[in-house]
Structure formats: structure tokens, C-alpha cells
Coordinates of C-alpha atoms in Angstrom, one line a residue:
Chain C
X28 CA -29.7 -56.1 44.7
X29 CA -28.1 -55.9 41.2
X30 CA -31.1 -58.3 39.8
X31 CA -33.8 -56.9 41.5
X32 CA -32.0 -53.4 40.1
X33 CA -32.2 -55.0 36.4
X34 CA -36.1 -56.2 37.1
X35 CA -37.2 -53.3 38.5
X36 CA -36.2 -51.6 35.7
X37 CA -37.0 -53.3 33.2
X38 CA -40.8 -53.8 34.7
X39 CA -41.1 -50.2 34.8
X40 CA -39.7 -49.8 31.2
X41 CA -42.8 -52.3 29.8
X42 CA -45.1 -50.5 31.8
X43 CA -44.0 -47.2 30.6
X44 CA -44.4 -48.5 27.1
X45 CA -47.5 -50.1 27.5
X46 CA -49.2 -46.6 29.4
X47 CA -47.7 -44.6 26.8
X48 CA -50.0 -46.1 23.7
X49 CA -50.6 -43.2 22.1
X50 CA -46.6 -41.8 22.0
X51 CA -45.7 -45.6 21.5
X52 CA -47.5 -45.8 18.8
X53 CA -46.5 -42.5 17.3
X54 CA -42.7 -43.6 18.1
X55 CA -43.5 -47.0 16.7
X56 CA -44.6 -45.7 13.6
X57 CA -42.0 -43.6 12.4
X58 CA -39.2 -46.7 13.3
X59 CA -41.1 -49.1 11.5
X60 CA -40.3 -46.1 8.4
X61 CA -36.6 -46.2 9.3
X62 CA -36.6 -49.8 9.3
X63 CA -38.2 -50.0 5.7
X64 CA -35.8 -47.8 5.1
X65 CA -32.9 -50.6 6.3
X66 CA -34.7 -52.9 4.7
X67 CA -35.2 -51.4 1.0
X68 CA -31.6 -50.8 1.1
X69 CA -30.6 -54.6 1.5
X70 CA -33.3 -55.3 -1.0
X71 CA -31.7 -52.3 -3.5
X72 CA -28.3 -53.9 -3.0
X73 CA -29.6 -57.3 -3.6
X74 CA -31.4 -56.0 -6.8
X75 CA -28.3 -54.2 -7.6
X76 CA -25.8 -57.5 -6.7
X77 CA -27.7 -59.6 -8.9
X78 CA -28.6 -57.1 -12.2
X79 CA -25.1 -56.3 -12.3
X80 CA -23.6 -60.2 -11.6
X81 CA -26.6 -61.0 -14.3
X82 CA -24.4 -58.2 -16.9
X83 CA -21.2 -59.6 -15.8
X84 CA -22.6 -63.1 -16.9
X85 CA -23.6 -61.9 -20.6
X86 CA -20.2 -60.4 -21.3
X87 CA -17.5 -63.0 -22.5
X88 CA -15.2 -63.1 -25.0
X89 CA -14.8 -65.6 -28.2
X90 CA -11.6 -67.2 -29.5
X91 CA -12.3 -68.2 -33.1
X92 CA -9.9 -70.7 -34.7
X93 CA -9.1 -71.3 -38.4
X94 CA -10.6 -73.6 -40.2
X95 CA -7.4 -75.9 -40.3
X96 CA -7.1 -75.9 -36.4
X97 CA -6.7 -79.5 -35.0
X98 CA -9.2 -80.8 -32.1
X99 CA -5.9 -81.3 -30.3
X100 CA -4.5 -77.9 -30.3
X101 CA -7.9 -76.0 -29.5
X102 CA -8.2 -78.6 -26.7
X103 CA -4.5 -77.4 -25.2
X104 CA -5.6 -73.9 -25.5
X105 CA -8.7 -74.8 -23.6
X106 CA -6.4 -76.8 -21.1
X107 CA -4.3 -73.0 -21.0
X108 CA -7.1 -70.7 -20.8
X109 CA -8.6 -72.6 -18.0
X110 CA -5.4 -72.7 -15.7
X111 CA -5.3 -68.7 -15.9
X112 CA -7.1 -67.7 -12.5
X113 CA -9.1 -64.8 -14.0
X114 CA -10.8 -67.2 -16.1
X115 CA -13.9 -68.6 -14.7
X116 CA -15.3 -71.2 -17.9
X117 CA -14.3 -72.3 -21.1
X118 CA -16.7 -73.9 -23.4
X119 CA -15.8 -75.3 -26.4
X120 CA -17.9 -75.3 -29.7
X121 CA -16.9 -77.6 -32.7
X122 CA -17.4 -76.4 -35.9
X123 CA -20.0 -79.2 -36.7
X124 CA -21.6 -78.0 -33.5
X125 CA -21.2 -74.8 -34.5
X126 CA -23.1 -75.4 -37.5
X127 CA -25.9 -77.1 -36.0
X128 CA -26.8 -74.3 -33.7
X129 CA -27.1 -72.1 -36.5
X130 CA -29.2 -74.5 -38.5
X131 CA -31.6 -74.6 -35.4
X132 CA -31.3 -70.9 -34.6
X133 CA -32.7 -70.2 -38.6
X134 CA -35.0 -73.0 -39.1
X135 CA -37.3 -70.4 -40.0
X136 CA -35.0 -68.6 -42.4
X137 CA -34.9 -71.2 -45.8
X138 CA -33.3 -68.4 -47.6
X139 CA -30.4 -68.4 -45.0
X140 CA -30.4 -72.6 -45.0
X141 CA -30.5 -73.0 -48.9
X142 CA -27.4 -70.4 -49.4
X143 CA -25.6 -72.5 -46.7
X144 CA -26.2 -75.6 -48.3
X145 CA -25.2 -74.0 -51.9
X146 CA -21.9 -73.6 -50.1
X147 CA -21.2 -77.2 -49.7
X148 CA -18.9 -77.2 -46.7
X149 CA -19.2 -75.4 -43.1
X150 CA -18.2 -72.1 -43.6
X151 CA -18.4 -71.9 -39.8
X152 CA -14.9 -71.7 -37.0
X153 CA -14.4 -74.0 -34.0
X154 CA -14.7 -71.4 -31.3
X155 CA -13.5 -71.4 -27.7
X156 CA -16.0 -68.7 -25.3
X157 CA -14.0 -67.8 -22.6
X158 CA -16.1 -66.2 -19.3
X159 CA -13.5 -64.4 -16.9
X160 CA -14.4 -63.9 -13.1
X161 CA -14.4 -59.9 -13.4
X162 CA -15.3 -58.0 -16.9
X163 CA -11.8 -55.9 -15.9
X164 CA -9.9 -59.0 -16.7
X165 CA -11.1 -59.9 -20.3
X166 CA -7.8 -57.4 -21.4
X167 CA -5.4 -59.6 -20.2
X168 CA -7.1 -62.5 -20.9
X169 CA -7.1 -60.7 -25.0
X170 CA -3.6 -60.6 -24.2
X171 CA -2.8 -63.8 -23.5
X172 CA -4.3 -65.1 -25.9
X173 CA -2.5 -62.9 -28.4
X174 CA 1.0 -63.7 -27.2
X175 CA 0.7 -67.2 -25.9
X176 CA 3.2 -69.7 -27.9
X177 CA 0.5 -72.6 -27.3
X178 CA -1.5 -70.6 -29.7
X179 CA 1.0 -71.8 -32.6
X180 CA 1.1 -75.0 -34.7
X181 CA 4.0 -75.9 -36.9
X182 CA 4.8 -71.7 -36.3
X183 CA 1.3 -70.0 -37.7
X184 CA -1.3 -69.3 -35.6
X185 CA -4.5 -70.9 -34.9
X186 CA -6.3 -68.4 -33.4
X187 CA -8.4 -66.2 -36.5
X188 CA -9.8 -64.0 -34.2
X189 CA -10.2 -63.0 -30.7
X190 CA -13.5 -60.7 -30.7
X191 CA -12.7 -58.9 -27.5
X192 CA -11.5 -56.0 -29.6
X193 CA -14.6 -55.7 -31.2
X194 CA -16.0 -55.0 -27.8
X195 CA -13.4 -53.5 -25.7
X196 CA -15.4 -50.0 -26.0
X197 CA -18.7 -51.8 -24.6
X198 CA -16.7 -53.9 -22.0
X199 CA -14.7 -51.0 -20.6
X200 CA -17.9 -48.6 -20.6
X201 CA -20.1 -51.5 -18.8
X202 CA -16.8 -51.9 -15.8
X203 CA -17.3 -48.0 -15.4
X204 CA -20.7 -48.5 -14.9
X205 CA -20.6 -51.6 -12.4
X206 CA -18.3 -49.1 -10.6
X207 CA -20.5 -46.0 -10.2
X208 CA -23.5 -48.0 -9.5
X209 CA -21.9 -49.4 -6.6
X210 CA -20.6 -46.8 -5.3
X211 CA -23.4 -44.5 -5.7
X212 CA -25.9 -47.4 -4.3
X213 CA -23.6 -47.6 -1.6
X214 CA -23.6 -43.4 -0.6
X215 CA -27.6 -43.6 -1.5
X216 CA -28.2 -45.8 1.5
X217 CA -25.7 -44.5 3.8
X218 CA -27.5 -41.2 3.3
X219 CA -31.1 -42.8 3.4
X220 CA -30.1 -44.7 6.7
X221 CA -28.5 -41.8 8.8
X222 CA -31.6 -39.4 7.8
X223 CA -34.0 -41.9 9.1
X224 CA -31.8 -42.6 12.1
X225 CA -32.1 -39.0 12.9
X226 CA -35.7 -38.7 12.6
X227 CA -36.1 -41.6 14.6
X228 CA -34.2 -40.0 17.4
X229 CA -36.0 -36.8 17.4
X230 CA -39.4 -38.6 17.7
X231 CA -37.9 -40.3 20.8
X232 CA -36.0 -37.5 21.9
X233 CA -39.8 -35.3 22.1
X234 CA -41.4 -38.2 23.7
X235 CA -38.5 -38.1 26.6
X236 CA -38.8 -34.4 26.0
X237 CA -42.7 -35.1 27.3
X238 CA -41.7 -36.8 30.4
X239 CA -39.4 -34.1 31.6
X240 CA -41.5 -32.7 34.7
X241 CA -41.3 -37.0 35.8
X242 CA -37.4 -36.6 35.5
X243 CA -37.0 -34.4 37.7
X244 CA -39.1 -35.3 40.6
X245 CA -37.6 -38.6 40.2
X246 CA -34.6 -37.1 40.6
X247 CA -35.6 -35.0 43.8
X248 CA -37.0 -38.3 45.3
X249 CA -33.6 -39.6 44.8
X250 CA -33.3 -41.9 41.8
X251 CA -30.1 -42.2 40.6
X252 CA -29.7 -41.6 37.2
X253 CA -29.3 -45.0 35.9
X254 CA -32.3 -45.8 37.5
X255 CA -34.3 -43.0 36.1
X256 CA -32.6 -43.7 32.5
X257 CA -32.9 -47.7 32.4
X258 CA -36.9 -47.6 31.7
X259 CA -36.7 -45.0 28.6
X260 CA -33.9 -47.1 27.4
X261 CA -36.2 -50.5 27.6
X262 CA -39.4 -49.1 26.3
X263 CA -37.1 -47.4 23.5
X264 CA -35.6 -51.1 22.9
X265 CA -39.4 -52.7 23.2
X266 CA -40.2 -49.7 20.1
X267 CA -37.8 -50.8 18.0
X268 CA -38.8 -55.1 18.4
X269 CA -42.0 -54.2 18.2
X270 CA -41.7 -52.0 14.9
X271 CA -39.1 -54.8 13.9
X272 CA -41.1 -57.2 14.0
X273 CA -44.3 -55.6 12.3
X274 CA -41.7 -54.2 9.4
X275 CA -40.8 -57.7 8.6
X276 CA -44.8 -59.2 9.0
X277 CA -45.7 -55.8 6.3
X278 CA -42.9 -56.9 3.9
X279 CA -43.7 -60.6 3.3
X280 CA -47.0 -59.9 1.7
X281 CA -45.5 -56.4 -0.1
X282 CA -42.4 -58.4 -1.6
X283 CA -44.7 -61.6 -2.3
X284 CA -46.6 -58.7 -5.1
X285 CA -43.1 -57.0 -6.0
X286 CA -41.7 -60.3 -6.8
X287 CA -44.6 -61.3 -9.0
X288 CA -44.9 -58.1 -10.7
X289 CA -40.5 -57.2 -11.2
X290 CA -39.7 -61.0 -11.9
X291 CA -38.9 -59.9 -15.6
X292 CA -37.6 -56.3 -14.9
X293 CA -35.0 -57.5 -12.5
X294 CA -33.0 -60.1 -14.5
X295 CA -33.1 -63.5 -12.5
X296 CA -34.0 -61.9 -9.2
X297 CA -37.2 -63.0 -7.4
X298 CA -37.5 -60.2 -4.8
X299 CA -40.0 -62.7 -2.4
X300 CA -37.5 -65.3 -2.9
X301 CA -34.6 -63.4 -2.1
X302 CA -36.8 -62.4 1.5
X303 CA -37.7 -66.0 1.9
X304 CA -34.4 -67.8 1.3
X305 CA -31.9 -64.8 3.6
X306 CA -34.7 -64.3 6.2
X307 CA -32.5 -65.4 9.3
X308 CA -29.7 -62.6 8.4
X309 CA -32.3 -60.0 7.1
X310 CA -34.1 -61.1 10.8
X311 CA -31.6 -60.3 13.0
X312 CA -30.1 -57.2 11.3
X313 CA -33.4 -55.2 11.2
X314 CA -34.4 -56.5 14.9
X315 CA -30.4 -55.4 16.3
X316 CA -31.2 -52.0 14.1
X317 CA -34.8 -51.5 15.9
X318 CA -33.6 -52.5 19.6
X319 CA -29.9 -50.8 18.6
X320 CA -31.4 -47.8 17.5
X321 CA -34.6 -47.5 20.2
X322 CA -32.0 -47.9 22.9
X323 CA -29.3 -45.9 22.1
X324 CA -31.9 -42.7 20.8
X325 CA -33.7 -43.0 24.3
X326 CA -30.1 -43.4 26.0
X327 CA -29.1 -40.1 24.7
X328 CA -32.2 -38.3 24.6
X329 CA -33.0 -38.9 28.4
X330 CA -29.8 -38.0 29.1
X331 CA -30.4 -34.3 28.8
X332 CA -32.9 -33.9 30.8
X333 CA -30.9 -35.5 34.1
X334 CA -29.3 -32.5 35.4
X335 CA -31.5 -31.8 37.6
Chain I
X15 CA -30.0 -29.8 62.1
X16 CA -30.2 -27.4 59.2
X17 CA -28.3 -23.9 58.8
X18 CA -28.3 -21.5 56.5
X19 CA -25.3 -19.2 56.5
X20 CA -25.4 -15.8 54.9
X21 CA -26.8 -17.5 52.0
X22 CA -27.6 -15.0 49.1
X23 CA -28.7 -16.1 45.0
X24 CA -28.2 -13.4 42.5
X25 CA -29.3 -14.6 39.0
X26 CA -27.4 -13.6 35.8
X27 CA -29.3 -11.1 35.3
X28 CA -28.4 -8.9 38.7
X29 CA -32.1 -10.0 39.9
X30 CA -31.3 -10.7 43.9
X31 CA -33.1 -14.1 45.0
X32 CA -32.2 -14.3 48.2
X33 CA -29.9 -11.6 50.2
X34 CA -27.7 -12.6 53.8
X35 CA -30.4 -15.1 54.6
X36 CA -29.0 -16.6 57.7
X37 CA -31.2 -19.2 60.1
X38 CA -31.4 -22.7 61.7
X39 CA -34.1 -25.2 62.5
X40 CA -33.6 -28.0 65.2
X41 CA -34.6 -31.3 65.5
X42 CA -38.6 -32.1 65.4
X43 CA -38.8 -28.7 65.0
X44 CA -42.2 -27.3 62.8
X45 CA -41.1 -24.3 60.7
X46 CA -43.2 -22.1 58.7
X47 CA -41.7 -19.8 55.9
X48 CA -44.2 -17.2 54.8
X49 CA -43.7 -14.3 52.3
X50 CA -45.6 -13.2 49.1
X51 CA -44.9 -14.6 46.3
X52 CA -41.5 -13.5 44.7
X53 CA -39.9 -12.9 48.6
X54 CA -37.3 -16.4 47.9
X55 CA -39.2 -19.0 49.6
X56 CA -38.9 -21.4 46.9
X57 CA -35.5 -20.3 45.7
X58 CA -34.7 -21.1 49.8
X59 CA -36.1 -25.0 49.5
X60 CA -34.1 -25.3 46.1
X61 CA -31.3 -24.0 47.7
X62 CA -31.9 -27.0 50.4
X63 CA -32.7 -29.8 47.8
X64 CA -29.3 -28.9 46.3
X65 CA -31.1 -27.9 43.0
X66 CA -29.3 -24.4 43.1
X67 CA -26.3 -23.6 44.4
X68 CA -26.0 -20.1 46.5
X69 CA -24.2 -17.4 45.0
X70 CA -22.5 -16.9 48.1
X71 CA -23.0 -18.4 51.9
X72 CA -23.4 -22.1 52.5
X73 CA -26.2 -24.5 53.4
X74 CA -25.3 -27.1 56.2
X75 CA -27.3 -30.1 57.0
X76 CA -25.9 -32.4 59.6
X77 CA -22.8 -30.5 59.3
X78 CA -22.5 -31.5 55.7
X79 CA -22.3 -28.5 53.1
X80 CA -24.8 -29.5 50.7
X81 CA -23.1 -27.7 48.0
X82 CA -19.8 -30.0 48.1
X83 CA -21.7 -32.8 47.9
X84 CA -20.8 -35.1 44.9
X85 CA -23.9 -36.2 42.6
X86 CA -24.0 -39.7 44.0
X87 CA -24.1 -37.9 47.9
X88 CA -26.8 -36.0 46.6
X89 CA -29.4 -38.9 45.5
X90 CA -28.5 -40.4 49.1
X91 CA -29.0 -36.9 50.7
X92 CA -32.2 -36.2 48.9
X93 CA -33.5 -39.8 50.5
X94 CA -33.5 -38.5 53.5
X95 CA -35.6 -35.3 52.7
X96 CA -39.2 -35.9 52.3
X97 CA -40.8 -33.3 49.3
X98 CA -44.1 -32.3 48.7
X99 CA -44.9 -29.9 46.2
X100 CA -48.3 -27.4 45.3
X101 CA -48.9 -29.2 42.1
X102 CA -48.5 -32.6 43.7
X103 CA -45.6 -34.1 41.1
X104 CA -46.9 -37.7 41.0
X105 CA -45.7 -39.9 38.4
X106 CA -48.8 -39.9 35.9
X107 CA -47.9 -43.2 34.7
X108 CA -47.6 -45.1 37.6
X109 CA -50.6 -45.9 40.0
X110 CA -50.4 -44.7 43.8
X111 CA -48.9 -48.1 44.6
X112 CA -46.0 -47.3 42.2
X113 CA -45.4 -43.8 42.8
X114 CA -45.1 -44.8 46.6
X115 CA -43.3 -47.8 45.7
X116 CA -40.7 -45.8 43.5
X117 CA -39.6 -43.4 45.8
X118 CA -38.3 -46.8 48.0
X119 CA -36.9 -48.8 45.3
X120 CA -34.7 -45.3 44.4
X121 CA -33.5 -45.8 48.3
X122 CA -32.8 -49.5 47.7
X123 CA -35.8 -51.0 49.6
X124 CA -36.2 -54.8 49.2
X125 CA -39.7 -55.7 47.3
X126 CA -40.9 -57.2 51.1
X127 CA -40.4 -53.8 52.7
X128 CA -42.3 -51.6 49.7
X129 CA -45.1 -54.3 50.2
X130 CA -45.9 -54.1 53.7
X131 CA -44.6 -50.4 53.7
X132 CA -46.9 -49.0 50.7
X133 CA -50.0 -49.9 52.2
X134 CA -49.6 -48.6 55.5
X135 CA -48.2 -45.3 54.9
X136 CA -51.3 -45.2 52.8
X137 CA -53.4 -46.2 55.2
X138 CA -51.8 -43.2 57.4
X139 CA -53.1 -40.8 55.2
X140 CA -56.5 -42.0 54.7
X141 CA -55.9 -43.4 51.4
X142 CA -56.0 -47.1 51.3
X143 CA -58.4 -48.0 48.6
X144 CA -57.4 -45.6 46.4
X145 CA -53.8 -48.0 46.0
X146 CA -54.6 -49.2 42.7
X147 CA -55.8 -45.8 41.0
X148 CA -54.1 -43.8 39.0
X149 CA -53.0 -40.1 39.6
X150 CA -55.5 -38.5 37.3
X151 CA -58.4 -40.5 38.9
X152 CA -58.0 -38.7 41.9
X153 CA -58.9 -35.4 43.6
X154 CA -56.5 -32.8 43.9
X155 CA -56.7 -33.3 48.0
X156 CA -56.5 -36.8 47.3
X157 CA -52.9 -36.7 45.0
X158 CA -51.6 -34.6 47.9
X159 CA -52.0 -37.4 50.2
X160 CA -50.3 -39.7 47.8
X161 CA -47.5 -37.4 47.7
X162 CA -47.0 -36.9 51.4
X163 CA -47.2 -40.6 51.8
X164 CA -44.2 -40.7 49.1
X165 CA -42.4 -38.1 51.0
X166 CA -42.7 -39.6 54.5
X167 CA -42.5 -43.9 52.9
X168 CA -38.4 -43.7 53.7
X169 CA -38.9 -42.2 57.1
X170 CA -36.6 -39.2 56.2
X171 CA -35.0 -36.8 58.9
X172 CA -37.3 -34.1 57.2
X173 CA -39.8 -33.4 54.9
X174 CA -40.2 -30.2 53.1
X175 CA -43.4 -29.0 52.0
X176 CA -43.8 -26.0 49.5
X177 CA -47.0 -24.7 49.5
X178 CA -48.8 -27.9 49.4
X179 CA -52.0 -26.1 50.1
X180 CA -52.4 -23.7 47.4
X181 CA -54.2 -26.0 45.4
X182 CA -56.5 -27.1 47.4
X183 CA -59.9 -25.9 49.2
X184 CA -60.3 -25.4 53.2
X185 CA -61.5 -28.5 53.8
X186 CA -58.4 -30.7 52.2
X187 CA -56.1 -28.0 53.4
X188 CA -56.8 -28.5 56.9
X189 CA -56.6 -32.4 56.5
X190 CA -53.2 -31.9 54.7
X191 CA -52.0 -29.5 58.0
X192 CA -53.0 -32.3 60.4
X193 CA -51.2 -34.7 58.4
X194 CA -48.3 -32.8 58.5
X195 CA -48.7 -31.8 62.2
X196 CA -49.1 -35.8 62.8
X197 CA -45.8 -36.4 60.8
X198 CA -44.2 -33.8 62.8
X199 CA -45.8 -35.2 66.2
X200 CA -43.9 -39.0 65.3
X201 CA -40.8 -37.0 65.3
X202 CA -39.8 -35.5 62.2
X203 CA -38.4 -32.0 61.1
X204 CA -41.1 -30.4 58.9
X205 CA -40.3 -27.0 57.0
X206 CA -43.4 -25.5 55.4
X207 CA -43.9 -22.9 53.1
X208 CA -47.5 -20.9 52.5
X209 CA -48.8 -17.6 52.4
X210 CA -52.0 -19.1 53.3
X211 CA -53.3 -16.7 56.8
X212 CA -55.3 -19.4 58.5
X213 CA -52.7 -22.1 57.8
X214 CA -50.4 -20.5 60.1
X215 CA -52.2 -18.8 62.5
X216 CA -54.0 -22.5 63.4
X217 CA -50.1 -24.3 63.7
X218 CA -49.1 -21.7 66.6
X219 CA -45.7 -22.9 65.5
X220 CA -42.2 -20.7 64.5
X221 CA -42.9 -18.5 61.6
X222 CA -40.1 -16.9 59.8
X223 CA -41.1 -14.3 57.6
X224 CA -39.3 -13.5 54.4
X225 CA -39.9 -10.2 52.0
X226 CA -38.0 -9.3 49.0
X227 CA -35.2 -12.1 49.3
X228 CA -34.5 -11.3 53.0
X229 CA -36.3 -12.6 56.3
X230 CA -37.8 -10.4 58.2
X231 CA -39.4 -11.3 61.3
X232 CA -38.2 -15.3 63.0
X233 CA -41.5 -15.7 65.8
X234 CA -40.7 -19.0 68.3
X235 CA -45.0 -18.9 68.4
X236 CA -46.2 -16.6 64.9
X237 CA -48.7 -15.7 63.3
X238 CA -49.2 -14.5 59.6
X239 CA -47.8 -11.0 59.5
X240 CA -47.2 -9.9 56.1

């Protein structure tokens, strides 16, 4: 009895939702909103993740050594500075190398090039560029540097300088920033969410309001209540796949132009590439959010009207 | 069969429903309840379908105080009433095959039972190609039908019918009487309100007559005296 219980309703749930065009549409409608709601909040974060991680990338700091630094001893700092655990790279750049890229960068400049060659030697330090894992870790990385012994040949240091100082004000500023920006993306589309959650449950709370007069005489021909209640729940489910499923069909073509047209404004991030390569996950949490969300409005909102 | 003991229903607002109402109906008994409008014939039935509980008094069926029964007892009690109502209270979503068909898969019927069952209570109320329309494709006479089919389909101890007329012209009224008459014939306990002259005089059956929340006049063979 339990299965023909379970078809029963769920045959009268479809039908319901199929009968109904006109409020299923209406319903439909306003939870394919609240799930481009959902939806431009994982694309927002995304945006947000990856501008942020793209910062994070451009900040580093550069360890310059003096002229009289051996290969040797920059290479055991490199060796040092790579075994810290905050550190995430260490590239070296010889002076000679050093010198090169700046002859390439001002191939255009032959004022620059003839006063370097009037110079005679390379005026220019082996450098070490250090990239840590977190922008809040480039103080202690300063530090280490400062204090470390392996930093010392025959007692004077190798190290001229370390240019984190320079930019400690722009570092510190930019981790204050990371920090706000997440948190206030992360309030933004709580807030966003739970409003359209809400308006989503009043539209199916007026449709269930509609059917009120059908409540009740199922109630006086004896229904129970799950009975009367499984149906609304269904069709509420079928509005959110439904809706689901047309929210993610409108956003291929609508992030295929955003894409194109933000490629350059959003460092790195390819918005229709981003949809394309996470479109399992970003599947199945819109389609859970549409059924979750259907069902559980329709659960409630049916729910008043069973006292009968 | 069913008794009503002293029941009265005063609303919060002092109005008096229903005042000492005290009466019983038998077994295959045919009971008419008639009254103006306003005199607590509806309030009575809700009082029966459990719907509203009486501010004081009880309401026995079987010996069972429908009051104390417990919201599961009440779906099974309710199974074994039969309603019809004046404005019909069809399922407009469902075609007359489903609203049938709904009122026996609420008492647990197996799908072989609501498919041989559906059609002939249908047939017994003249309304067997009309199975696959829907309510709003009907006439008002017509979506009676369909809801005294729903209200006899289980085969319930009684069926209560609240002025199932008063929608309808002479000519469907009098085929919804014989109905009921017929139904009440094959054995079953019909209780049936009206203030409808002709409808009662015609039944030659026990009248009780209600005014201003109190009954009063009970004929074993009335007529319409109000």
C-alpha cells in the first residue's frame, strides 16, 4: 500500500502541475529569479576568488644582494627561503640576467642603453623574488630574512636590500582589503539568497493559498493530511527542476557574451569557462536549491491550510 | 445511530448557533432539517463532520463522541460519512474519474476496486459518459451527481447532504431527490438539509424543524412548516 501511497501521490502531484499552467508558470518564473540569484552569487565569488588570488599573485617581495655576493651563498639562501612553509616560490635572477632583461625591456630607450654602456660594468644586483602563499606572511618572511645567519659571509651581510619595506603600507592595505571583500561578498549573498528564498515562498504560499476551498473538502472526504500535502510538495519540487533546469539552459548563452565581453576586466577569469569547466557541481547545487526549495515552501505553505 | 445531546455553539462573540439541540436518527432512517437561513442547520452538520466542536453537549455516532476523536479517528470517521454540498465542492483539477477516484484512494481502496467502482457508481447516477470531463464542463445538475457519486463510492453508513438543491432548477432538483431517495432505499442513513417547500413535502419523510438555533417541531411524516 506504501508504493501505491508514494505513486498516487506523486501522479497527482504532476497532474496538479501540469493543470495548473498558468500559476506554474507564474511560480516557475519567479524561482528561475531566485535561482539566478544562486547562481550569480557562485559566479560573484568565482569573480571575486580569482581577482583577488590574481592580486595575491602580483604582490612579492625582492631580496637584492650586493654586488660581491657569491652564486653559492645566494643559492643557500634560495635553499632557506624555500624550506620556510609560507613561502610558495623562489626565483632567482643573476645579475647578468638581470642585465639582459633590462636591455630587452628598453630596447627602445638608446639614451637609457648608451649611459649603461658608458658605465662599463653591470651596475645591476643578483636578486632573489620571493612569492609567499598569503600576502599576511611577507612580514615574517622580511623578518627572516633580516635576522637569518645564512644571510652572512665571512660576518657582513649579503643581502643590500629587502624591498618589502618599501611596500609594507601597500601590502598591509591590499590584506585589509582581501579581508572586507570577502566578507562583505560573503554577507551580500547571504542577504541576496534569503530575500529570494522568501519571495519564492510567498509565490508558492498564494498559489496553495488558491487551492484552499480543495483542502478542505479533501479533508472532509477523508484525506489524511500527508496525502493531501504529498501533491503540493511534488509539483513544488517539479517548479523548482523545471526552473532549474531552464536557469542553467538561459545562462550558457548569457555567460558565453559576459565571458567575451569581461575577459579583460576580470583579470584571468573567463566567466563561460569557469560555467563550462565546474558545470557538474554548479548542476547539482542549483537543481538541490530548486527541488530543496519548491518542496520545502509548498511543505510549509500547505501546511496552514490543513486544520480543517 | 446518531445523537445529539443538548448540544449548544456560542461563538466568541455571544452570537448563539445552536441552543439545547437534542435529537436522534436511526438506522436507514431519511431525515430532513429545515429552517431559514441563519436557524443552525449548517452549524448542526459541521457540528457532525467534526469541523466544530459544541460549546457544550456532545455528538455521538455509534456510541463514539465525535468530539474525543483523535485527528487520525477523524479521517477514518469522516470515510464513513458521505457529503454533498450546495456548491458541489469538486476538485476543479481533477476530471469526474479523479474526483470519484480520490475520495477511495483517501479510504485506501486498491487501484482494481476504484476501476470497476468509479464507473458504476457513475453509471448509478446517470453520468457515465461524462467520466472523462472535467468539473467546469459540466452543468450545475450534472456536478451534483458527480458529487453524490463521490459521497456514496465508499458505501458509507451515511451521507449528509446540505442543501444540495439550492443551486439547481426543478427539474435537476427532483432528479437529485430521487437519487437520494434511491440511496436511502439501498439502505443508507440520509440526513438532508433544505428550506426548499416542494422538496419536502414530495419525501413524506421525518422533518425536524429548526428556528433561531433551536428545533422546533420533529414530524415522523412532515411537511414544510416554517
Amino acid at each position: 500500500m506504501f508504493w501505491t501511497k508514494v505513486k498516487r501521490i506523486a501522479r497527482s502531484g504532476f497532474y496538479s502541475f501540469w493543470r495548473n499552467g498558468f500559476v506554474s508558470f507564474s511560480g516557475m518564473l519567479v524561482m528561475i529569479i531566485t535561482l539566478s540569484v544562486i547562481l550569480g552569487t557562485i559566479f560573484l565569488g568565482a569573480i571575486l576568488k580569482s581577482s583577488l588570488q590574481e592580486i595575491k599573485n602580483k604582490v612579492d617581495v625582492n631580496v637584492y644582494f650586493v654586488q660581491s655576493a657569491s652564486e653559492d651563498d645566494i643559492m643557500a639562501v634560495d635553499k632557506s627561503l624555500q624550506a620556510l612553509p609560507e613561502v610558495s616560490s623562489v626565483t632567482y635572477t643573476s645579475a647578468d640576467q638581470a642585465l639582459s632583461d633590462f636591455k630587452t625591456k628598453h630596447q627602445n630607450d638608446q639614451f637609457t642603453l648608451q649611459a649603461l654602456d658608458e658605465l662599463g660594468t653591470n651596475p645591476l644586483e643578483a636578486s632573489l623574488n620571493v612569492k609567499a602563499k598569503d600576502p599576511s606572511q611577507y612580514e615574517g618572511i622580511a623578518q627572516f630574512l633580516q635576522s637569518s645567519s645564512a644571510l652572512s659571509a665571512n660576518g657582513a651581510s649579503i643581502v643590500d636590500k629587502v624591498n618589502y619595506y618599501q611596500n609594507k603600507d601597500a601590502i598591509d592595505a591590499l590584506n585589509r582589503l582581501i579581508d572586507s571583500a570577502n566578507r562583505l561578498g560573503f554577507a551580500l549573498t547571504m542577504f541576496l539568497v534569503a530575500i529570494s528564498i522568501l519571495i519564492t515562498y510567498n509565490t508558492i504560499r498564494l498559489s496553495i493559498f488558491m487551492s484552499k476551498d480543495e483542502i478542505s473538502v479533501m479533508r472532509l472526504v477523508g484525506a489524511s493530511r500527508t496525502y493531501i500535502r504529498g501533491p503540493f510538495v511534488i509539483s513544488g519540487a517539479m517548479y523548482g527542476l523545471f526552473s532549474a533546469i531552464i536557469t542553467l539552459v538561459l545562462f550558457w548563452p548569457i555567460t558565453l557574451w559576459l565571458g567575451r565581453v569581461t575577459q579583460n576586466f576580470f583579470i584571468g577569469l573567463n566567466i563561460f569557462s569557469y560555467y563550462v569547466s565546474n558545470f557538474g557541481q554548479i548542476f547539482c547545487i542549483i537543481v538541490f536549491s530548486g527541488v530543496f526549495i519548491g518542496a520545502f515552501s509548498s511543505y510549509l505553505a500547505a501546511r496552514k491550510h490543513l486544520k480543517v | 445511530m446518531i445523537l445529539f445531546d443538548n448540544v449548544s455553539k456560542i461563538y466568541s462573540d455571544s452570537s448563539v448557533a445552536l441552543e439545547g439541540i437534542s435529537f436522534s436518527v436511526e438506522p436507514n432512517e431519511f431525515v430532513s432539517i429545515v429552517g431559514h437561513s441563519g436557524a443552525g442547520k449548517t452549524t448542526l452538520i459541521k457540528m457532525f463532520l467534526a469541523e466544530e466542536k459544541p460549546t457544550d453537549g456532545a455528538v455521538f455516532f455509534n456510541d463514539t463522541n465525535i468530539q474525543k476523536l483523535k485527528k487520525k479517528e477523524i479521517n477514518e470517521f469522516r470515510r464513513k460519512v458521505g457529503t454533498v454540498f450546495q456548491d458541489f465542492r469538486l476538485l476543479p483539477n481533477k476530471t469526474v474519474y479523479e474526483n470519484i477516484a480520490f475520495a477511495m484512494e483517501a479510504a485506501g481502496r486498491t487501484d482494481e476496486e476504484i476501476e470497476s467502482d468509479v464507473p458504476h457508481v457513475l453509471e448509478l447516477v446517470d453520468l457515465a459518459k461524462k467520466i472523462w470531463n472535467f468539473p467546469h464542463e459540466l452543468s450545475g445538475g450534472e456536478q451534483q451527481r458527480v458529487a453524490i457519486a463521490r459521497a456514496i463510492v465508499n458505501q458509507p453508513d451515511v451521507v449528509i447532504a446540505d442543501e444540495p438543491t439550492g443551486n439547481l432548477d426543478p427539474m435537476n432538483t427532483n432528479d437529485i431527490v430521487q437519487i437520494l431517495k434511491k440511496i436511502n432505499d439501498l439502505g443508507t442513513t440520509v440526513i438532508l438539509t433544505t428550506h426548499n417547500k416542494a422538496v419536502i413535502d414530495s419525501l413524506g419523510k421525518r422533518v425536524i424543524t429548526m428556528e433561531n438555533g433551536k428545533i422546533i417541531r420533529d414530524d415522523k411524516k412532515g411537511k414544510y412548516m416554517v
